[in-house]
Tab-separated table of C-alpha atoms in Angstrom:
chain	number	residue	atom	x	y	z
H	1	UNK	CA	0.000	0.000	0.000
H	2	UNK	CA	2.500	2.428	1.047
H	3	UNK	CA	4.238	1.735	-2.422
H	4	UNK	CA	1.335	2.333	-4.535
H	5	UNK	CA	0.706	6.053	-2.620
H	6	UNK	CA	4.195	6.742	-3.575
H	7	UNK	CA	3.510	5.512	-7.131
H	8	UNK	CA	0.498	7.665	-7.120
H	9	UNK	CA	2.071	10.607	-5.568
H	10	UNK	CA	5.022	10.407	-8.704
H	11	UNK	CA	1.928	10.392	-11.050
H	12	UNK	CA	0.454	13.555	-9.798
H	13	UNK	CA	4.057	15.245	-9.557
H	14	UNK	CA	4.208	14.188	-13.511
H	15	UNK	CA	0.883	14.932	-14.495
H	16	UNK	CA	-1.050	17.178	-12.342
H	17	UNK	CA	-1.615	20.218	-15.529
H	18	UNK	CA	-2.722	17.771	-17.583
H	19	UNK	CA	-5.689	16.920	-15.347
H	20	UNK	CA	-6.437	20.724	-14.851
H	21	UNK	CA	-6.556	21.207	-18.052
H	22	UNK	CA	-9.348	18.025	-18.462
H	23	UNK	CA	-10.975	18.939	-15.886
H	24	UNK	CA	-11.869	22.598	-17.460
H	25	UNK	CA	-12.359	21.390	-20.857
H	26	UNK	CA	-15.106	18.710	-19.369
H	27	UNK	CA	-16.522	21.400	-17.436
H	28	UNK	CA	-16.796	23.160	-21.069
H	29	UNK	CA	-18.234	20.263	-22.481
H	30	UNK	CA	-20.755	20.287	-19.412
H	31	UNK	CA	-21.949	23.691	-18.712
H	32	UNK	CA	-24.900	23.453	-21.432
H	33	UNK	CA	-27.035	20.656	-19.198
H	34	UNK	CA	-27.584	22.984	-16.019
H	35	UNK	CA	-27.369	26.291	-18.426
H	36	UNK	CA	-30.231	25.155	-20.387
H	37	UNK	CA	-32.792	25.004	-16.818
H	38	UNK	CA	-31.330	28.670	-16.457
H	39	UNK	CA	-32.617	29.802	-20.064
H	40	UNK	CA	-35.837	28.237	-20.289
H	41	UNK	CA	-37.722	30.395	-18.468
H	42	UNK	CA	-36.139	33.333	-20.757
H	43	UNK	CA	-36.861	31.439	-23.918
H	44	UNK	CA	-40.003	30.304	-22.934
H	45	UNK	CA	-41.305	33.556	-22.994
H	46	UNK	CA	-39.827	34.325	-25.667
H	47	UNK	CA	-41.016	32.999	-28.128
H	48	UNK	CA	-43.772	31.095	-26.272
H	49	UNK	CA	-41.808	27.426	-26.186
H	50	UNK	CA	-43.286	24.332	-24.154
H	51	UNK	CA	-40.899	22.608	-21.802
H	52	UNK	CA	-40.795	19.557	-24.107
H	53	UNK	CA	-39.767	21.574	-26.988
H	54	UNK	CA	-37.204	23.282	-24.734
H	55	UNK	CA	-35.731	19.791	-23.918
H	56	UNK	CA	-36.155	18.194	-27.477
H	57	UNK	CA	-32.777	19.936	-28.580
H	58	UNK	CA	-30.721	18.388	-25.827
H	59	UNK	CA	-32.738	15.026	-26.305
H	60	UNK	CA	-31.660	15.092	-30.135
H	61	UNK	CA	-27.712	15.728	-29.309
H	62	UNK	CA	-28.291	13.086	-26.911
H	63	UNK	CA	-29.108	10.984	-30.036
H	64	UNK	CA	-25.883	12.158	-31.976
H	65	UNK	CA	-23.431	11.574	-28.749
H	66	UNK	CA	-24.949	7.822	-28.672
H	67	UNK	CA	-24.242	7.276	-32.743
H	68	UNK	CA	-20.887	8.730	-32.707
H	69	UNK	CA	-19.123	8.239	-29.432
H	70	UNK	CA	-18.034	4.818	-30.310
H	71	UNK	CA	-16.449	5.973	-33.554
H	72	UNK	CA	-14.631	8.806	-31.718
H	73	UNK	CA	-13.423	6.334	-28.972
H	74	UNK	CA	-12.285	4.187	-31.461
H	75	UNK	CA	-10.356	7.507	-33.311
H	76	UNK	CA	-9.058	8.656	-29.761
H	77	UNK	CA	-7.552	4.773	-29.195
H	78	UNK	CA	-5.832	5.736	-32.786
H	79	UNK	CA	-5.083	9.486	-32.836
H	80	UNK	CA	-4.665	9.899	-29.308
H	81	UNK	CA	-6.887	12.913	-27.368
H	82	UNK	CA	-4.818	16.227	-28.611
H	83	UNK	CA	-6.086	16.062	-32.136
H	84	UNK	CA	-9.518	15.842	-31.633
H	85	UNK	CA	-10.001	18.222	-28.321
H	86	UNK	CA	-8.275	21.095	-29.798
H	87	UNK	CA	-10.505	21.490	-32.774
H	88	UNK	CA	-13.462	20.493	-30.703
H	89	UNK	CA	-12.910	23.074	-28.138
H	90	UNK	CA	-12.869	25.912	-31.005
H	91	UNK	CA	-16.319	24.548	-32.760
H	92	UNK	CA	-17.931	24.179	-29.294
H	93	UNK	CA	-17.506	27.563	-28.462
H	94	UNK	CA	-18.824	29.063	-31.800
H	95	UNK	CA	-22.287	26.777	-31.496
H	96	UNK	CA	-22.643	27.852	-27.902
H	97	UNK	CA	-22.459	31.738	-29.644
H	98	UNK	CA	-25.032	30.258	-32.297
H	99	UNK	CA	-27.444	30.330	-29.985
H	100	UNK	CA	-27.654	33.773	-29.553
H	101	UNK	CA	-29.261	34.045	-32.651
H	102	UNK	CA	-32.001	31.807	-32.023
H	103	UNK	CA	-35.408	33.543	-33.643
H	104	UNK	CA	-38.362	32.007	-32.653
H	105	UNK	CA	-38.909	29.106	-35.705
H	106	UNK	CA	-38.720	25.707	-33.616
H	107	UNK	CA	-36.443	24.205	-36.717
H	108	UNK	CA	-33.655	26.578	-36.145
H	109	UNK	CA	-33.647	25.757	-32.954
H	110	UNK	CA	-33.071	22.361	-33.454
H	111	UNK	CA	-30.971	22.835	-36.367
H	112	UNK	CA	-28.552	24.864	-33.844
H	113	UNK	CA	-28.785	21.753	-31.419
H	114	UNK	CA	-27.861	19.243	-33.752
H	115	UNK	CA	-24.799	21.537	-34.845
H	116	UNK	CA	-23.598	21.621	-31.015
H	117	UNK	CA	-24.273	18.195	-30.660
H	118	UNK	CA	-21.788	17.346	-33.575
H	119	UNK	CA	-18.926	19.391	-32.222
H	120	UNK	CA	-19.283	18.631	-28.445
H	121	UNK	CA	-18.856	15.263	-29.354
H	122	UNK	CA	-14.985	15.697	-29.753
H	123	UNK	CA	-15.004	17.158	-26.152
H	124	UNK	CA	-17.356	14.692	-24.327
H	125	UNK	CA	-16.317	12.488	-21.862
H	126	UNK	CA	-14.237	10.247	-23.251
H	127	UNK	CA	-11.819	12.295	-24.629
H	128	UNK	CA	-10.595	13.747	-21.053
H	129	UNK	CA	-10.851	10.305	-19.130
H	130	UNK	CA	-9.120	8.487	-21.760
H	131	UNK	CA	-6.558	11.268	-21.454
H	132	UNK	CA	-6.216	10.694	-17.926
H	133	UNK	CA	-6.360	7.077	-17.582
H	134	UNK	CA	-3.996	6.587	-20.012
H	135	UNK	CA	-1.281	8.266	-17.456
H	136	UNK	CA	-2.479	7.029	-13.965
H	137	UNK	CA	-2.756	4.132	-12.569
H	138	UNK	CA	-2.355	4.039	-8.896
H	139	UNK	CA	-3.898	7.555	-8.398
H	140	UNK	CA	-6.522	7.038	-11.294
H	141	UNK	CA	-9.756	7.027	-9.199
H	142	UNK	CA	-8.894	10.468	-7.360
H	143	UNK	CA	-7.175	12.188	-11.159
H	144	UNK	CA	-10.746	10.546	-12.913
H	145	UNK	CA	-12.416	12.411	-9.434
H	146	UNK	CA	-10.979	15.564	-10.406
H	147	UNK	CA	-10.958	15.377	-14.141
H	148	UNK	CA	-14.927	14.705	-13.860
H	149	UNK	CA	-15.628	16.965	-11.687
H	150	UNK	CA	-15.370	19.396	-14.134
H	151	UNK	CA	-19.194	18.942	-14.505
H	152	UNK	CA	-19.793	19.598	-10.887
H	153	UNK	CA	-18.072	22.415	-11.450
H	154	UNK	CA	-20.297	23.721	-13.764
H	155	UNK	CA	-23.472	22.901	-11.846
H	156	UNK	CA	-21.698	25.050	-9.105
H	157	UNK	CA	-20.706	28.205	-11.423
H	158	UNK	CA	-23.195	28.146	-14.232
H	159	UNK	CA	-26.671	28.591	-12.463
H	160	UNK	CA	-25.702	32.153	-10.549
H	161	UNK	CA	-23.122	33.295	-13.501
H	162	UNK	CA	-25.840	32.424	-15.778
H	163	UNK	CA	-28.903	34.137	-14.176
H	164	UNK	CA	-26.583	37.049	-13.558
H	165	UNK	CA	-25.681	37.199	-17.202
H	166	UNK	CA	-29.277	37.173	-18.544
H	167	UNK	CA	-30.714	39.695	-15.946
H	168	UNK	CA	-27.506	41.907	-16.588
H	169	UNK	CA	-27.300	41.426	-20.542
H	170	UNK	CA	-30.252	39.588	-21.950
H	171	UNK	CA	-30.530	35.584	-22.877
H	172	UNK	CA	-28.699	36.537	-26.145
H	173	UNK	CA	-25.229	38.081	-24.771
H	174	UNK	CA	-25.087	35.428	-21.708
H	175	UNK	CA	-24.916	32.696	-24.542
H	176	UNK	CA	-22.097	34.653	-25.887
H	177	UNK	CA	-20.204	35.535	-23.245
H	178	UNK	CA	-20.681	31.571	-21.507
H	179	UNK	CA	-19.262	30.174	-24.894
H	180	UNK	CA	-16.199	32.468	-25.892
H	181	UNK	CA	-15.114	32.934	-22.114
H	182	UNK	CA	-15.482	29.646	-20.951
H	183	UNK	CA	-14.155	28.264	-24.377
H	184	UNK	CA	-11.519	30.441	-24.134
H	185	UNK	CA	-10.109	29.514	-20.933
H	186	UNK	CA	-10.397	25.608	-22.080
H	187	UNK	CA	-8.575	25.994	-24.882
H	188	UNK	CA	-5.750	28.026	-23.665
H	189	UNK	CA	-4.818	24.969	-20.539
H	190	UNK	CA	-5.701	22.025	-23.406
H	191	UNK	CA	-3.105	23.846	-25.832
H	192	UNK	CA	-0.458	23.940	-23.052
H	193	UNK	CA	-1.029	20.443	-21.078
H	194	UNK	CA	-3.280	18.176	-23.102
H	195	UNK	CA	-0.540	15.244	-23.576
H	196	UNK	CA	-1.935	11.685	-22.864
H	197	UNK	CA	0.287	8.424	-23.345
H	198	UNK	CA	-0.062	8.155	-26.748
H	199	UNK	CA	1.164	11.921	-27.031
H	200	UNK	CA	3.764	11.157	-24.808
H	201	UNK	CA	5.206	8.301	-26.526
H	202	UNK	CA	4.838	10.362	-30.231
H	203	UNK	CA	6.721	13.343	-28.866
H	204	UNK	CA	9.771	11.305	-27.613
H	205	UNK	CA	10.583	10.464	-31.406
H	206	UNK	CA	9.919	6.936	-30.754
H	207	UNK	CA	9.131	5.242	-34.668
H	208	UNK	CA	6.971	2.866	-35.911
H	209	UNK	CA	3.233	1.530	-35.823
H	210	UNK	CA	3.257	1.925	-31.953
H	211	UNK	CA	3.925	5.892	-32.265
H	212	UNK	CA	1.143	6.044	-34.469
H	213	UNK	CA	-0.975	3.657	-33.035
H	214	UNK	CA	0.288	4.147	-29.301
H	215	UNK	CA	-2.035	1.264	-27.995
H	216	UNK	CA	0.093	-1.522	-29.014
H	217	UNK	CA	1.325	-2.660	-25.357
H	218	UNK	CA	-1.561	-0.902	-23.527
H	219	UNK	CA	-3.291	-4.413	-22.060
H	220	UNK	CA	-7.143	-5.150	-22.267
H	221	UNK	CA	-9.787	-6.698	-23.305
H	222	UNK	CA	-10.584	-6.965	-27.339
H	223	UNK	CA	-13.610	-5.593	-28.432
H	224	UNK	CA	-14.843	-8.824	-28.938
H	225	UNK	CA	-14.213	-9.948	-25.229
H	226	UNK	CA	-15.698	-6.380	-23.831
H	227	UNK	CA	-18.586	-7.706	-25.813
H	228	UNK	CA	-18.718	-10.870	-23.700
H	229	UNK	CA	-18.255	-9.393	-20.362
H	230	UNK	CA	-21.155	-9.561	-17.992
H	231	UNK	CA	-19.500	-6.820	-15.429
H	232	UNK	CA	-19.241	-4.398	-18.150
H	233	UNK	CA	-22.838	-4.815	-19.462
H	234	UNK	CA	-23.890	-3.918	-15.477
H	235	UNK	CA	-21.870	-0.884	-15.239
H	236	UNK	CA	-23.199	-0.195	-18.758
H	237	UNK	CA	-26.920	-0.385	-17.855
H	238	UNK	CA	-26.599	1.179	-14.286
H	239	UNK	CA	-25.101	3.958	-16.037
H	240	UNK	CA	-28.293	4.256	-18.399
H	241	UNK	CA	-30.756	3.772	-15.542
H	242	UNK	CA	-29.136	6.452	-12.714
H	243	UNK	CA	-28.297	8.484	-15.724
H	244	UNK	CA	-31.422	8.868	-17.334
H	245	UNK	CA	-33.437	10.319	-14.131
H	246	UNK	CA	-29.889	12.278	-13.252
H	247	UNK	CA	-29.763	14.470	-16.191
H	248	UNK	CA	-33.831	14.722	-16.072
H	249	UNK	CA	-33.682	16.297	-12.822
H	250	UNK	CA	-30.511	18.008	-13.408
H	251	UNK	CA	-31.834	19.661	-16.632
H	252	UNK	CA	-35.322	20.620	-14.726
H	253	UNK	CA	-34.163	21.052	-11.273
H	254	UNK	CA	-33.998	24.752	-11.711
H	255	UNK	CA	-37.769	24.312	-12.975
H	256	UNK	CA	-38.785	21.993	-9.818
H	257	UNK	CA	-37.093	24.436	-7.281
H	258	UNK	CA	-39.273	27.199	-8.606
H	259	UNK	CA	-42.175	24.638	-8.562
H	260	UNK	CA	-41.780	24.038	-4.886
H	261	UNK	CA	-42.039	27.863	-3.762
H	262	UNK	CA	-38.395	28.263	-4.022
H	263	UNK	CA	-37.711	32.133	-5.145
H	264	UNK	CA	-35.819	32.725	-8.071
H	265	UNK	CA	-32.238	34.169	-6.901
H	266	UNK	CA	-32.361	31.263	-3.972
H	267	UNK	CA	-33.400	28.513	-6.595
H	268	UNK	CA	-29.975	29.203	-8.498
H	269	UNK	CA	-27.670	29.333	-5.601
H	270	UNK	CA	-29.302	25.816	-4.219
H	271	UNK	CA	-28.179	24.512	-7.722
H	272	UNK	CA	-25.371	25.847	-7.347
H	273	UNK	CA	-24.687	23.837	-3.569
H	274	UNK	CA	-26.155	20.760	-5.350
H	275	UNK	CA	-22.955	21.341	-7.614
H	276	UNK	CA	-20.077	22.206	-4.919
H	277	UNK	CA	-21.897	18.683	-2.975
H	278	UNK	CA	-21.267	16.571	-6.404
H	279	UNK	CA	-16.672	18.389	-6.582
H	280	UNK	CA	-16.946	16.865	-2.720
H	281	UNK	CA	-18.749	13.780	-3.839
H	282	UNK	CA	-15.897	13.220	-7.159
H	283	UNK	CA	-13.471	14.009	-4.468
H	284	UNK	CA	-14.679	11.834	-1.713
H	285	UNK	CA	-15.326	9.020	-4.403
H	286	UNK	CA	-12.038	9.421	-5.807
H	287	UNK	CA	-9.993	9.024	-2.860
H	288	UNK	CA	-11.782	5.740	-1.477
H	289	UNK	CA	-12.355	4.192	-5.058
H	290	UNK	CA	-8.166	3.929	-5.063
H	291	UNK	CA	-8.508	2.242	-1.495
H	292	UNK	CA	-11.760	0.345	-1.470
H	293	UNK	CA	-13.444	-2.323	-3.850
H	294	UNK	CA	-15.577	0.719	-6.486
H	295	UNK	CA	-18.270	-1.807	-6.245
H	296	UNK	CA	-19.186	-0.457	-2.394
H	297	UNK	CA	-18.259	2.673	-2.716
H	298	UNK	CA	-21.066	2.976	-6.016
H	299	UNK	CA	-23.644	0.908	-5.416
H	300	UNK	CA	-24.260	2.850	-1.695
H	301	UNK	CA	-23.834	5.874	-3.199
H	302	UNK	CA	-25.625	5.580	-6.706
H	303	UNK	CA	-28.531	4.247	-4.279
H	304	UNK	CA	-28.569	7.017	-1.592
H	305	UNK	CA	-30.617	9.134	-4.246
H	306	UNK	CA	-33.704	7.057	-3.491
H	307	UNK	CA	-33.760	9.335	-0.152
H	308	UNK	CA	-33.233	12.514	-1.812
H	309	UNK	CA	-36.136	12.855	-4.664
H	310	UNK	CA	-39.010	12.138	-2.143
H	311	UNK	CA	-38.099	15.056	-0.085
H	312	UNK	CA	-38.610	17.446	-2.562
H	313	UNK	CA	-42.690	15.961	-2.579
H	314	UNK	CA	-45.664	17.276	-1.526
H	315	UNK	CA	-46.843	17.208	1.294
H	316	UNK	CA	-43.115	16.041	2.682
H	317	UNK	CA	-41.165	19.012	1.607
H	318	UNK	CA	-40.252	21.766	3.452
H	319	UNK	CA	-37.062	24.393	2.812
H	320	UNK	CA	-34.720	21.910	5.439
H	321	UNK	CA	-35.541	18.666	3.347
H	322	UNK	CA	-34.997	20.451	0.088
H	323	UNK	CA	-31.614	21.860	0.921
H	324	UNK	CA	-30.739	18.215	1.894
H	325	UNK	CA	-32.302	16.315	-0.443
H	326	UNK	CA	-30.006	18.977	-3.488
H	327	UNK	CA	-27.197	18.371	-1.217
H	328	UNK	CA	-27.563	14.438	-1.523
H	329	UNK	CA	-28.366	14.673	-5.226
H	330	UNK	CA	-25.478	16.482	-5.827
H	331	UNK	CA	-23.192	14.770	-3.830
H	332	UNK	CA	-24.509	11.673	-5.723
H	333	UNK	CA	-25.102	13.118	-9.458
H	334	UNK	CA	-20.882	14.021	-9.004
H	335	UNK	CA	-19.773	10.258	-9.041
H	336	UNK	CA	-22.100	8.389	-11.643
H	337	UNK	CA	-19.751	9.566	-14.925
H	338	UNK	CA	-16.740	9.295	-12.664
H	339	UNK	CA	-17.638	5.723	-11.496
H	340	UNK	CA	-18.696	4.733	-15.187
H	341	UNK	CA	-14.908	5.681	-16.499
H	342	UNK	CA	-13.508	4.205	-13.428
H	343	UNK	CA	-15.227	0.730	-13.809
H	344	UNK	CA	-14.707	0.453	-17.211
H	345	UNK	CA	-10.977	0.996	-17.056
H	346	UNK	CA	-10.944	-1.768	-14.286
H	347	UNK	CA	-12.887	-4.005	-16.001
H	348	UNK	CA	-12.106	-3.509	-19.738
H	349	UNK	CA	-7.926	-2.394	-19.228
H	350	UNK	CA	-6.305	-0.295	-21.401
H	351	UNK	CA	-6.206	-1.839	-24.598
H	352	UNK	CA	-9.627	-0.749	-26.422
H	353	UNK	CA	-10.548	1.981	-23.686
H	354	UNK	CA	-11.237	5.015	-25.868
H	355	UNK	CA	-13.762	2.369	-28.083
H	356	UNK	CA	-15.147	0.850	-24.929
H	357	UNK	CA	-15.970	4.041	-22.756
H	358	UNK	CA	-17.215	5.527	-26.113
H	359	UNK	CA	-19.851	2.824	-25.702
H	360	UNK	CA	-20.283	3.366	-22.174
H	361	UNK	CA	-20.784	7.484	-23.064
H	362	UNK	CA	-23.107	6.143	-26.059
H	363	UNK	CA	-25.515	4.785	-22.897
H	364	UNK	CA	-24.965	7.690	-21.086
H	365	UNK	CA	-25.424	10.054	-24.058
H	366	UNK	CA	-28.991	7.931	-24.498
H	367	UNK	CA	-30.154	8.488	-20.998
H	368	UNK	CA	-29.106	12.266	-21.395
H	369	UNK	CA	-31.870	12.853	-24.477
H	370	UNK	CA	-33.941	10.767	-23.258
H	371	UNK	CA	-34.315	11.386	-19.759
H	372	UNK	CA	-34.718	15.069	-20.024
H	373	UNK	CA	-37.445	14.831	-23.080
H	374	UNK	CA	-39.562	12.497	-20.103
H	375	UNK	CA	-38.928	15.294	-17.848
H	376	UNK	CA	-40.579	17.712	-20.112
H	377	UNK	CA	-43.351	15.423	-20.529
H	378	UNK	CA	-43.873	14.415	-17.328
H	379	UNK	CA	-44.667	18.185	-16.187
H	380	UNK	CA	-46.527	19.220	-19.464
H	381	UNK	CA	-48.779	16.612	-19.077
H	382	UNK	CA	-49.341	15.819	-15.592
H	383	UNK	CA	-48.042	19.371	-14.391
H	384	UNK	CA	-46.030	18.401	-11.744
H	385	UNK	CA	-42.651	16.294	-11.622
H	386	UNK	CA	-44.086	14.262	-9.023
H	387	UNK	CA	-44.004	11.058	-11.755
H	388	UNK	CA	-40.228	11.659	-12.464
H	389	UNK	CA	-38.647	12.038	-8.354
H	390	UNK	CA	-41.127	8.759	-7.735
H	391	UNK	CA	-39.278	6.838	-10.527
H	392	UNK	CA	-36.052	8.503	-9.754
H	393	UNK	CA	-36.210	6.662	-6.363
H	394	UNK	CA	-36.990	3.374	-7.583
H	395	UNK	CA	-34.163	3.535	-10.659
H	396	UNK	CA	-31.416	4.680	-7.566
H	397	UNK	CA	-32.121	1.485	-5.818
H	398	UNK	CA	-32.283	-0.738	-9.116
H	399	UNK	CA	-28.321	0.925	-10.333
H	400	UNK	CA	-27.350	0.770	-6.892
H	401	UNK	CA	-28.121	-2.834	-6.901
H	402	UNK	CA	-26.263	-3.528	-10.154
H	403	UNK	CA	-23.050	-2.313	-9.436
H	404	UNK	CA	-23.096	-3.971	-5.962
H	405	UNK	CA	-23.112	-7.216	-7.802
H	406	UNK	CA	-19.827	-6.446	-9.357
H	407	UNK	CA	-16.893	-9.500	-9.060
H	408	UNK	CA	-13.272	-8.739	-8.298
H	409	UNK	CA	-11.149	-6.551	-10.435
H	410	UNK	CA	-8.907	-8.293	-13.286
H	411	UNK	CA	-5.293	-8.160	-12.777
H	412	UNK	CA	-3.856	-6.033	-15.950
H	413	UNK	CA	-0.134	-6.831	-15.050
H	414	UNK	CA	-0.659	-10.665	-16.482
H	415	UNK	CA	0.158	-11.254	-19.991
H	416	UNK	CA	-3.280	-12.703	-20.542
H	417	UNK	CA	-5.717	-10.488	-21.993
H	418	UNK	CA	-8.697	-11.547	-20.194
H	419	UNK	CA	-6.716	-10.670	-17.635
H	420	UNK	CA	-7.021	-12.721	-13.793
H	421	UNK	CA	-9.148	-12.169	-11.288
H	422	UNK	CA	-7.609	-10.028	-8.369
H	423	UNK	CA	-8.218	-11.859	-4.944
């Protein structure tokens, strides 16, 4: 044990800019899912918008992010994370300005949503936790942690900046000024630190298939085998399931604040706590992930949401249960991404991660258009969420459940592919 700390403590020495500068361009990636709750209200009046149709734009990128993340895992395994996020980064920001100039007709709209979700896909997920993994190993749950959190630290900074933004400028500027100054920033640490292992290994001069390929030695599963696995099809589907009523009420909880009798001004800062509880809950996950079995550390926490989406019910909810109950959905919604990468790396290697994680972020990318879309429908038809916390709870317990039934960890270091199981 006290080896592996001082193996991890070398890796962050080595690498610690490089997960800076992943953790700000996943926060970039991010900032759209708890900006959009922010601007529907805005929009909405507008140019007189249901909540569905508000939501259908993120449901359709959702679509594009589950058709083309295994492609761009497969050209990150290839390519290696540079050449795709620096490009990305630059396109991202100009289709977060394209929204400014949103008009009213419903098919622009979309149109404008399907543009982002093309271009965000070379900044999702996998690109900065293949980036990461690729260079830790004994510190890789707390670096994945911190990487990650880059989308709690968006829930934390984008509902005040946000409502600030539109009140001070108008809906139109704060899409502006989110996209060129938070794009800006991104790009400016990804041009200076973004080196994974395959960037690494090209920039020392070394020749040959493996400095173009750069996942020649890497060990892992074959695509084939990742196929077969039965632990990787449960992280998979918990990740659908805890995902799909996460992003619902993370798209909407601005929405169901209001809803509740929260004011305006205190509904955005409450996001904003939900977001600082899910840094402390990458954080707190991180650190015991590298110590303890993930399976425990997950399936408790993936499940403690079951406690958190009754208390913001009628008649159970009152302002002391709803700060709690934002506090433990945040703490929560900060690990699910973070424990997806995690497990997959454990389970899958190294070998085919940028293909295999795309899959994972296909799943999550399906959960993210889909489970907002059943938001909006949920409260257009039934007005109320009350139908989306009650199947929240039941979904927390179900993922939980899953991941708890994880076996042991394969042991990478063998030269057997399948890899052994750990005792």
């Amino acid at each position: 044990m006290v080896g592996r700390r001082v193996v991890a403590a070398e890796e962050w020495k080595r690498h610690w800019q490089l997960v800076l500068a992943c953790s700000v361009g996943f926060s970039f990636m991010s900032f759209m899912t708890p900006a959009a709750g922010i601007f529907m209200e805005s929009l909405s009046h507008a140019f007189g918008w249901s909540r569905t149709q508000l939501s259908a734009g993120i449901a359709i990128s959702g679509v594009l992010s589950l058709l083309g993340s295994p492609f761009l895992g497969a050209l990150i395994d290839r390519l290696g994370t540079r050449r795709i996020a620096l490009p990305g980064i630059v396109l991202t920001a100009l289709a977060i300005v394209g929204f400014s100039f949103a008009n009213g007709s419903f098919a622009q709209w979309i149109g404008l949503w399907l543009f982002w979700g093309l271009v965000v896909l070379l900044i999702q997920s996998t690109v900065w936790s293949t980036a990461v993994a690729s260079v830790f190993d004994a510190g890789r749950g707390l670096a994945l942690g911190l990487t990650l959190s880059g989308t709690a630290l968006a829930n934390v900074i984008v509902p005040p900046l946000t409502d600030w933004l539109i009140s001070s400028f108008g809906w139109r500027a704060a899409y502006v000024y989110l996209g060129l100054g938070w794009g800006g920033v991104a790009l400016i640490l990804s041009a200076f630190f973004l080196f994974d292992a395959r960037d690494q290994y090209r920039l020392k001069g070394a020749g040959g298939p493996q400095a173009r390929q750069g996942s020649a030695e890497l060990p892992g599963l074959t695509i084939a085998q990742a196929w077969r696995s039965t632990e990787l099809w449960r992280v998979a589907i918990s990740s659908f399931l805890i995902l799909l009523i996460t992003i619902a009420v993370l798209i909407h909880q601005f929405p169901i604040l209001l809803e509740a009798g929260v004011p305006r001004t205190k509904a955005a800062w409450l996001v904003s706590l939900a977001g600082a509880a899910g840094i402390a809950g990458k954080l707190v996950t991180g650190a015991l992930i590298d110590r303890v079995h993930a399976r425990w550390v997950g399936g408790i926490t993936l499940a403690s949401t079951a406690i958190a989406y009754p208390l913001l019910l009628e008649p159970i909810r009152s302002p002391v249960l709803i700060v709690i109950a934002m506090m433990i959905s945040g703490y929560a919604a900060g690990t699910k991404i973070q424990l997806c990468g995690y497990l997959t790396a454990r389970y899958a290697g190294l070998r085919n991660y940028g293909a295999i994680f795309g899959f994972m972020t296909s799943m999550i990318a399906l959960a993210s258009g889909i489970g907002p879309l059943l938001a909006g429908v949920s409260y257009d038809r039934y007005g109320s969420y009350a139908p989306l916390l009650i199947a929240g709870a039941v979904v927390s317990v179900i993922s939980g459940i899953l991941v708890l039934s994880l076996g042991q960890y394969p042991d990478w270091s063998t030269s057997n592919t399948e890899g052994e199981r750990k005792a």
